[in-house]
């Protein structure tokens, strides 16, 4: 028998961790294994509900690592397709949670739903869970000391608004992007500030709003400080294409084609168009100084 929670768990943020902590605590008390039953891909990509605007806080690998990092014994990933989406709440409980995974206790979030006919009130869903023979446990909503109710939606809003520090506080860790270093137009190098241009491994990852950020950079197995610009490079021009480019401090190696991870520590300023490359160069010097002073 297993103590479990189920859901998409995008970001595995502090609100999710309340649920995961409860799962682990009950499992320890009862001598059972702990598990998370999640889905991939996101239901909106399958059901085409605003799928073109969908942005995720975590890839599947990131989510799996974050969940197991909390001490949960196992992560079960169910392929989400139209057939699966047609299951009723009762069918999901009996066929998936009980028959497939042996769940005996299910921890539910305050607004949790599953099944195409799921009730909007989690207490009614808990009644269905109990009627099928699983013990339900309901967790309340997690609220930050400043009164902010943590959710994946609120974290995405923070990232969109360049509030990477707020996003990190709600996540419980520094938000990051992972990808591969690709060739750019090399103008940064002519200005004395070579940049590593990133192509995301997961194109659905949420990217912070346009601007300049203080970041940590992981590349070649080492960690460096850096300044990252996200945007369309209005002074230089990028054909309207949004780019993610990072100047790595005290670093001068050829890393094209290598893995890179950018962790967002602090917002420095908005992206803007300068009257000349010289003015841009002077501003970049100030950005690097600002990042260095806050390290």
mmCIF file of C-alpha atoms in Angstrom:
data_model
loop_
_atom_site.group_PDB
_atom_site.id
_atom_site.type_symbol
_atom_site.label_atom_id
_atom_site.label_comp_id
_atom_site.label_asym_id
_atom_site.label_seq_id
_atom_site.Cartn_x
_atom_site.Cartn_y
_atom_site.Cartn_z
ATOM 1 C CA UNK A 1 0.000 0.000 0.000
ATOM 2 C CA UNK A 2 1.122 3.537 -0.778
ATOM 3 C CA UNK A 3 0.560 7.065 0.499
ATOM 4 C CA UNK A 4 0.281 9.352 -2.501
ATOM 5 C CA UNK A 5 -0.578 12.722 -3.958
ATOM 6 C CA UNK A 6 -1.601 13.333 -7.556
ATOM 7 C CA UNK A 7 -1.468 16.357 -9.825
ATOM 8 C CA UNK A 8 0.697 18.171 -12.360
ATOM 9 C CA UNK A 9 2.903 19.866 -9.708
ATOM 10 C CA UNK A 10 4.338 22.456 -12.091
ATOM 11 C CA UNK A 11 7.248 24.160 -10.339
ATOM 12 C CA UNK A 12 7.043 21.957 -7.221
ATOM 13 C CA UNK A 13 6.658 25.223 -5.296
ATOM 14 C CA UNK A 14 6.158 25.829 -1.563
ATOM 15 C CA UNK A 15 2.441 25.122 -1.815
ATOM 16 C CA UNK A 16 3.163 21.756 -3.409
ATOM 17 C CA UNK A 17 5.762 21.033 -0.758
ATOM 18 C CA UNK A 18 3.149 21.289 1.984
ATOM 19 C CA UNK A 19 1.337 18.431 0.253
ATOM 20 C CA UNK A 20 4.519 16.433 -0.321
ATOM 21 C CA UNK A 21 5.617 16.917 3.288
ATOM 22 C CA UNK A 22 2.236 15.577 4.430
ATOM 23 C CA UNK A 23 2.562 12.559 2.138
ATOM 24 C CA UNK A 24 6.029 11.781 3.453
ATOM 25 C CA UNK A 25 4.989 12.298 7.100
ATOM 26 C CA UNK A 26 2.021 9.931 6.827
ATOM 27 C CA UNK A 27 4.173 7.374 5.014
ATOM 28 C CA UNK A 28 6.774 7.474 7.784
ATOM 29 C CA UNK A 29 4.115 7.172 10.504
ATOM 30 C CA UNK A 30 2.431 4.209 8.811
ATOM 31 C CA UNK A 31 5.536 2.458 7.513
ATOM 32 C CA UNK A 32 4.356 2.768 3.899
ATOM 33 C CA UNK A 33 6.041 4.022 0.746
ATOM 34 C CA UNK A 34 5.381 7.559 -0.505
ATOM 35 C CA UNK A 35 4.530 8.384 -4.096
ATOM 36 C CA UNK A 36 3.490 11.168 -6.459
ATOM 37 C CA UNK A 37 1.286 10.319 -9.429
ATOM 38 C CA UNK A 38 1.716 13.002 -12.066
ATOM 39 C CA UNK A 39 1.073 13.502 -15.779
ATOM 40 C CA UNK A 40 2.937 14.476 -18.924
ATOM 41 C CA UNK A 41 2.451 16.372 -21.158
ATOM 42 C CA UNK A 42 0.369 19.172 -19.672
ATOM 43 C CA UNK A 43 -3.372 18.572 -20.239
ATOM 44 C CA UNK A 44 -3.746 21.893 -22.057
ATOM 45 C CA UNK A 45 -1.371 20.754 -24.813
ATOM 46 C CA UNK A 46 -3.596 17.721 -25.413
ATOM 47 C CA UNK A 47 -6.989 19.381 -25.006
ATOM 48 C CA UNK A 48 -5.891 22.546 -26.859
ATOM 49 C CA UNK A 49 -7.062 24.876 -24.105
ATOM 50 C CA UNK A 50 -4.923 28.013 -24.682
ATOM 51 C CA UNK A 51 -2.059 25.650 -25.501
ATOM 52 C CA UNK A 52 -0.294 28.334 -27.533
ATOM 53 C CA UNK A 53 0.095 30.424 -24.374
ATOM 54 C CA UNK A 54 1.169 27.577 -22.104
ATOM 55 C CA UNK A 55 4.471 28.095 -20.322
ATOM 56 C CA UNK A 56 5.818 25.666 -17.733
ATOM 57 C CA UNK A 57 7.972 26.258 -14.667
ATOM 58 C CA UNK A 58 9.607 22.830 -14.818
ATOM 59 C CA UNK A 59 10.448 20.236 -17.420
ATOM 60 C CA UNK A 60 9.522 16.644 -16.638
ATOM 61 C CA UNK A 61 13.088 15.875 -15.546
ATOM 62 C CA UNK A 62 13.228 18.962 -13.312
ATOM 63 C CA UNK A 63 9.886 18.078 -11.754
ATOM 64 C CA UNK A 64 10.930 14.506 -11.078
ATOM 65 C CA UNK A 65 14.189 15.624 -9.461
ATOM 66 C CA UNK A 66 12.488 18.269 -7.311
ATOM 67 C CA UNK A 67 9.853 15.821 -6.060
ATOM 68 C CA UNK A 68 12.317 13.062 -5.179
ATOM 69 C CA UNK A 69 14.527 15.725 -3.611
ATOM 70 C CA UNK A 70 11.844 16.276 -0.968
ATOM 71 C CA UNK A 71 12.170 12.653 0.157
ATOM 72 C CA UNK A 72 9.271 11.163 -1.815
ATOM 73 C CA UNK A 73 10.107 7.544 -2.654
ATOM 74 C CA UNK A 74 8.752 7.351 -6.193
ATOM 75 C CA UNK A 75 7.329 9.482 -9.001
ATOM 76 C CA UNK A 76 4.833 7.789 -11.311
ATOM 77 C CA UNK A 77 4.317 9.540 -14.661
ATOM 78 C CA UNK A 78 1.115 8.854 -16.592
ATOM 79 C CA UNK A 79 1.043 9.761 -20.309
ATOM 80 C CA UNK A 80 -1.785 12.266 -20.626
ATOM 81 C CA UNK A 81 -3.856 11.774 -23.782
ATOM 82 C CA UNK A 82 -7.479 12.170 -24.797
ATOM 83 C CA UNK A 83 -8.331 8.650 -23.675
ATOM 84 C CA UNK A 84 -6.950 9.340 -20.216
ATOM 85 C CA UNK A 85 -8.731 12.698 -20.057
ATOM 86 C CA UNK A 86 -12.065 10.874 -20.538
ATOM 87 C CA UNK A 87 -11.745 8.995 -17.229
ATOM 88 C CA UNK A 88 -14.236 9.961 -14.552
ATOM 89 C CA UNK A 89 -13.044 10.729 -11.041
ATOM 90 C CA UNK A 90 -14.288 7.320 -9.889
ATOM 91 C CA UNK A 91 -12.546 5.500 -12.731
ATOM 92 C CA UNK A 92 -9.292 7.317 -11.997
ATOM 93 C CA UNK A 93 -9.504 6.383 -8.321
ATOM 94 C CA UNK A 94 -10.306 2.726 -8.923
ATOM 95 C CA UNK A 95 -8.376 1.901 -12.102
ATOM 96 C CA UNK A 96 -5.309 4.064 -11.572
ATOM 97 C CA UNK A 97 -4.815 4.923 -7.921
ATOM 98 C CA UNK A 98 -6.027 1.635 -6.424
ATOM 99 C CA UNK A 99 -5.571 -1.065 -9.084
ATOM 100 C CA UNK A 100 -2.366 0.242 -10.690
ATOM 101 C CA UNK A 101 -0.538 1.973 -7.840
ATOM 102 C CA UNK A 102 -2.032 0.531 -4.647
ATOM 103 C CA UNK A 103 -2.837 3.893 -3.035
ATOM 104 C CA UNK A 104 -4.367 3.617 0.426
ATOM 105 C CA UNK A 105 -4.115 7.265 1.516
ATOM 106 C CA UNK A 106 -4.431 10.228 -0.870
ATOM 107 C CA UNK A 107 -3.334 13.734 0.102
ATOM 108 C CA UNK A 108 -5.330 16.439 -1.699
ATOM 109 C CA UNK A 109 -4.573 20.122 -2.191
ATOM 110 C CA UNK A 110 -7.184 22.717 -1.225
ATOM 111 C CA UNK A 111 -8.375 23.133 -4.851
ATOM 112 C CA UNK A 112 -7.505 19.721 -6.255
ATOM 113 C CA UNK A 113 -9.524 18.143 -9.043
ATOM 114 C CA UNK A 114 -9.213 15.073 -11.251
ATOM 115 C CA UNK A 115 -11.535 13.249 -13.626
ATOM 116 C CA UNK A 116 -13.720 14.838 -16.292
ATOM 117 C CA UNK A 117 -16.632 14.966 -13.825
ATOM 118 C CA UNK A 118 -14.691 16.158 -10.790
ATOM 119 C CA UNK A 119 -16.643 18.355 -8.363
ATOM 120 C CA UNK A 120 -15.383 21.901 -7.881
ATOM 121 C CA UNK A 121 -15.277 21.477 -4.088
ATOM 122 C CA UNK A 122 -12.358 19.361 -2.891
ATOM 123 C CA UNK A 123 -14.432 18.145 0.067
ATOM 124 C CA UNK A 124 -16.849 16.485 -2.351
ATOM 125 C CA UNK A 125 -13.910 14.941 -4.176
ATOM 126 C CA UNK A 126 -12.626 13.653 -0.836
ATOM 127 C CA UNK A 127 -16.006 11.999 -0.280
ATOM 128 C CA UNK A 128 -15.632 10.121 -3.576
ATOM 129 C CA UNK A 129 -12.111 9.070 -2.644
ATOM 130 C CA UNK A 130 -13.340 7.735 0.699
ATOM 131 C CA UNK A 131 -16.280 5.925 -0.915
ATOM 132 C CA UNK A 132 -13.791 4.031 -3.107
ATOM 133 C CA UNK A 133 -11.820 2.853 -0.083
ATOM 134 C CA UNK A 134 -8.954 5.373 0.024
ATOM 135 C CA UNK A 135 -8.386 7.586 3.080
ATOM 136 C CA UNK A 136 -8.421 11.247 1.952
ATOM 137 C CA UNK A 137 -6.364 13.994 3.628
ATOM 138 C CA UNK A 138 -6.940 17.645 2.647
ATOM 139 C CA UNK A 139 -4.178 20.265 2.909
ATOM 140 C CA UNK A 140 -4.906 23.964 3.189
ATOM 141 C CA UNK A 141 -3.594 26.706 0.926
ATOM 142 C CA UNK A 142 -0.027 27.865 1.541
ATOM 143 C CA UNK A 143 0.263 31.622 2.118
ATOM 144 C CA UNK A 144 3.533 33.564 2.286
ATOM 145 C CA UNK A 145 4.238 35.823 5.298
ATOM 146 C CA UNK A 146 3.321 38.832 3.133
ATOM 147 C CA UNK A 147 -0.107 37.340 2.435
ATOM 148 C CA UNK A 148 0.637 36.035 -1.078
ATOM 149 C CA UNK A 149 -1.115 32.749 -1.783
ATOM 150 C CA UNK A 150 1.413 30.584 -3.622
ATOM 151 C CA UNK A 151 0.396 29.026 -6.930
ATOM 152 C CA UNK A 152 2.017 28.191 -10.261
ATOM 153 C CA UNK A 153 -0.052 30.962 -11.841
ATOM 154 C CA UNK A 154 1.255 33.581 -9.397
ATOM 155 C CA UNK A 155 4.827 32.444 -10.036
ATOM 156 C CA UNK A 156 4.366 32.783 -13.788
ATOM 157 C CA UNK A 157 2.983 36.282 -13.256
ATOM 158 C CA UNK A 158 6.048 37.173 -11.188
ATOM 159 C CA UNK A 159 8.368 35.917 -13.937
ATOM 160 C CA UNK A 160 6.440 37.771 -16.625
ATOM 161 C CA UNK A 161 6.812 40.928 -14.542
ATOM 162 C CA UNK A 162 10.590 40.428 -14.126
ATOM 163 C CA UNK A 163 10.096 39.748 -10.386
ATOM 164 C CA UNK A 164 12.488 36.815 -10.322
ATOM 165 C CA UNK A 165 13.211 37.229 -6.619
ATOM 166 C CA UNK A 166 9.498 36.962 -5.790
ATOM 167 C CA UNK A 167 9.246 33.897 -8.024
ATOM 168 C CA UNK A 168 12.182 32.316 -6.189
ATOM 169 C CA UNK A 169 10.601 32.969 -2.805
ATOM 170 C CA UNK A 170 7.378 31.245 -3.876
ATOM 171 C CA UNK A 171 9.246 28.355 -5.464
ATOM 172 C CA UNK A 172 11.621 27.894 -2.547
ATOM 173 C CA UNK A 173 14.585 27.870 -4.931
ATOM 174 C CA UNK A 174 16.156 30.082 -7.609
ATOM 175 C CA UNK A 175 14.375 29.875 -10.970
ATOM 176 C CA UNK A 176 16.554 28.719 -13.855
ATOM 177 C CA UNK A 177 16.620 27.957 -17.563
ATOM 178 C CA UNK A 178 18.616 25.176 -19.223
ATOM 179 C CA UNK A 179 19.702 24.883 -22.815
ATOM 180 C CA UNK A 180 22.552 24.714 -25.273
ATOM 181 C CA UNK A 181 24.921 27.518 -26.270
ATOM 182 C CA UNK A 182 24.340 28.570 -29.883
ATOM 183 C CA UNK A 183 26.077 31.052 -32.162
ATOM 184 C CA UNK A 184 24.939 34.679 -32.085
ATOM 185 C CA UNK A 185 25.965 37.707 -34.156
ATOM 186 C CA UNK A 186 29.132 38.224 -32.044
ATOM 187 C CA UNK A 187 28.469 41.936 -31.581
ATOM 188 C CA UNK A 188 28.902 41.532 -27.824
ATOM 189 C CA UNK A 189 32.459 40.366 -28.402
ATOM 190 C CA UNK A 190 33.259 43.495 -30.442
ATOM 191 C CA UNK A 191 32.016 45.585 -27.512
ATOM 192 C CA UNK A 192 34.270 43.727 -25.097
ATOM 193 C CA UNK A 193 31.406 41.718 -23.566
ATOM 194 C CA UNK A 194 31.099 38.329 -25.318
ATOM 195 C CA UNK A 195 27.815 36.579 -24.624
ATOM 196 C CA UNK A 196 26.599 32.995 -24.605
ATOM 197 C CA UNK A 197 23.323 32.744 -26.509
ATOM 198 C CA UNK A 198 21.003 30.043 -25.186
ATOM 199 C CA UNK A 199 18.555 27.843 -27.044
ATOM 200 C CA UNK A 200 16.153 26.296 -24.526
ATOM 201 C CA UNK A 201 15.934 22.529 -24.269
ATOM 202 C CA UNK A 202 12.249 22.824 -23.406
ATOM 203 C CA UNK A 203 10.544 25.444 -25.615
ATOM 204 C CA UNK A 204 7.561 25.515 -23.231
ATOM 205 C CA UNK A 205 9.650 26.755 -20.282
ATOM 206 C CA UNK A 206 8.527 30.084 -18.846
ATOM 207 C CA UNK A 207 11.096 32.786 -19.617
ATOM 208 C CA UNK A 208 11.312 35.887 -17.369
ATOM 209 C CA UNK A 209 10.194 39.198 -18.845
ATOM 210 C CA UNK A 210 12.477 41.234 -21.078
ATOM 211 C CA UNK A 211 15.274 42.908 -19.164
ATOM 212 C CA UNK A 212 18.728 42.565 -17.682
ATOM 213 C CA UNK A 213 19.358 40.195 -14.770
ATOM 214 C CA UNK A 214 22.091 39.189 -12.354
ATOM 215 C CA UNK A 215 22.512 35.436 -12.753
ATOM 216 C CA UNK A 216 24.522 32.406 -11.782
ATOM 217 C CA UNK A 217 25.803 30.397 -14.750
ATOM 218 C CA UNK A 218 26.562 26.670 -14.723
ATOM 219 C CA UNK A 219 28.699 25.482 -17.647
ATOM 220 C CA UNK A 220 31.499 22.957 -18.093
ATOM 221 C CA UNK A 221 30.815 21.606 -14.612
ATOM 222 C CA UNK A 222 31.601 24.949 -12.957
ATOM 223 C CA UNK A 223 29.597 27.891 -11.639
ATOM 224 C CA UNK A 224 30.194 31.530 -12.608
ATOM 225 C CA UNK A 225 28.582 34.908 -12.081
ATOM 226 C CA UNK A 226 26.965 36.612 -15.027
ATOM 227 C CA UNK A 227 24.654 39.223 -16.480
ATOM 228 C CA UNK A 228 21.803 37.982 -18.685
ATOM 229 C CA UNK A 229 19.786 39.996 -21.192
ATOM 230 C CA UNK A 230 16.401 38.730 -22.347
ATOM 231 C CA UNK A 231 14.681 40.511 -25.197
ATOM 232 C CA UNK A 232 14.884 41.657 -28.803
ATOM 233 C CA UNK A 233 18.125 43.682 -28.540
ATOM 234 C CA UNK A 234 16.578 46.941 -29.781
ATOM 235 C CA UNK A 235 19.939 48.725 -30.177
ATOM 236 C CA UNK A 236 21.449 45.972 -32.317
ATOM 237 C CA UNK A 237 18.333 44.313 -33.678
ATOM 238 C CA UNK A 238 17.320 40.660 -33.667
ATOM 239 C CA UNK A 239 14.639 40.691 -36.317
ATOM 240 C CA UNK A 240 12.023 40.783 -33.596
ATOM 241 C CA UNK A 241 13.134 37.388 -32.281
ATOM 242 C CA UNK A 242 13.460 37.113 -28.514
ATOM 243 C CA UNK A 243 16.917 36.000 -27.376
ATOM 244 C CA UNK A 244 18.527 34.923 -24.108
ATOM 245 C CA UNK A 245 22.179 36.006 -23.977
ATOM 246 C CA UNK A 246 24.538 35.996 -21.012
ATOM 247 C CA UNK A 247 27.891 37.618 -20.363
ATOM 248 C CA UNK A 248 29.825 35.318 -18.043
ATOM 249 C CA UNK A 249 32.155 37.173 -15.693
ATOM 250 C CA UNK A 250 35.836 36.187 -15.645
ATOM 251 C CA UNK A 251 35.306 33.623 -18.389
ATOM 252 C CA UNK A 252 36.713 33.365 -21.910
ATOM 253 C CA UNK A 253 36.251 29.889 -23.352
ATOM 254 C CA UNK A 254 34.619 28.493 -26.482
ATOM 255 C CA UNK A 255 31.434 26.802 -25.234
ATOM 256 C CA UNK A 256 29.348 26.579 -28.417
ATOM 257 C CA UNK A 257 27.264 23.408 -28.383
ATOM 258 C CA UNK A 258 27.665 22.850 -24.642
ATOM 259 C CA UNK A 259 25.025 22.669 -21.916
ATOM 260 C CA UNK A 260 24.328 25.860 -19.964
ATOM 261 C CA UNK A 261 22.087 26.658 -17.031
ATOM 262 C CA UNK A 262 21.121 30.211 -16.076
ATOM 263 C CA UNK A 263 19.770 30.878 -12.548
ATOM 264 C CA UNK A 264 18.041 34.233 -12.056
ATOM 265 C CA UNK A 265 19.103 36.047 -8.881
ATOM 266 C CA UNK A 266 18.047 39.659 -9.357
ATOM 267 C CA UNK A 267 16.452 42.034 -11.860
ATOM 268 C CA UNK A 268 18.775 44.910 -12.791
ATOM 269 C CA UNK A 269 16.892 47.037 -15.341
ATOM 270 C CA UNK A 270 14.498 46.946 -18.312
ATOM 271 C CA UNK A 271 15.705 46.369 -21.833
ATOM 272 C CA UNK A 272 16.014 49.648 -23.779
ATOM 273 C CA UNK A 273 17.278 51.049 -27.052
ATOM 274 C CA UNK A 274 20.486 53.102 -26.887
ATOM 275 C CA UNK A 275 21.465 55.833 -29.337
ATOM 276 C CA UNK A 276 24.798 54.218 -30.129
ATOM 277 C CA UNK A 277 26.895 51.106 -29.541
ATOM 278 C CA UNK A 278 29.200 53.216 -27.379
ATOM 279 C CA UNK A 279 26.297 54.147 -25.107
ATOM 280 C CA UNK A 280 25.299 50.478 -24.953
ATOM 281 C CA UNK A 281 28.870 49.551 -24.059
ATOM 282 C CA UNK A 282 28.899 52.039 -21.159
ATOM 283 C CA UNK A 283 25.563 50.722 -19.910
ATOM 284 C CA UNK A 284 26.837 47.140 -20.017
ATOM 285 C CA UNK A 285 29.784 48.189 -17.872
ATOM 286 C CA UNK A 286 27.344 49.592 -15.308
ATOM 287 C CA UNK A 287 25.229 46.424 -15.448
ATOM 288 C CA UNK A 288 28.251 44.252 -14.715
ATOM 289 C CA UNK A 289 29.293 46.565 -11.895
ATOM 290 C CA UNK A 290 25.764 46.452 -10.456
ATOM 291 C CA UNK A 291 25.784 42.661 -10.569
ATOM 292 C CA UNK A 292 29.239 42.497 -9.014
ATOM 293 C CA UNK A 293 28.338 44.817 -6.159
ATOM 294 C CA UNK A 294 25.326 42.693 -5.217
ATOM 295 C CA UNK A 295 27.183 39.372 -5.217
#
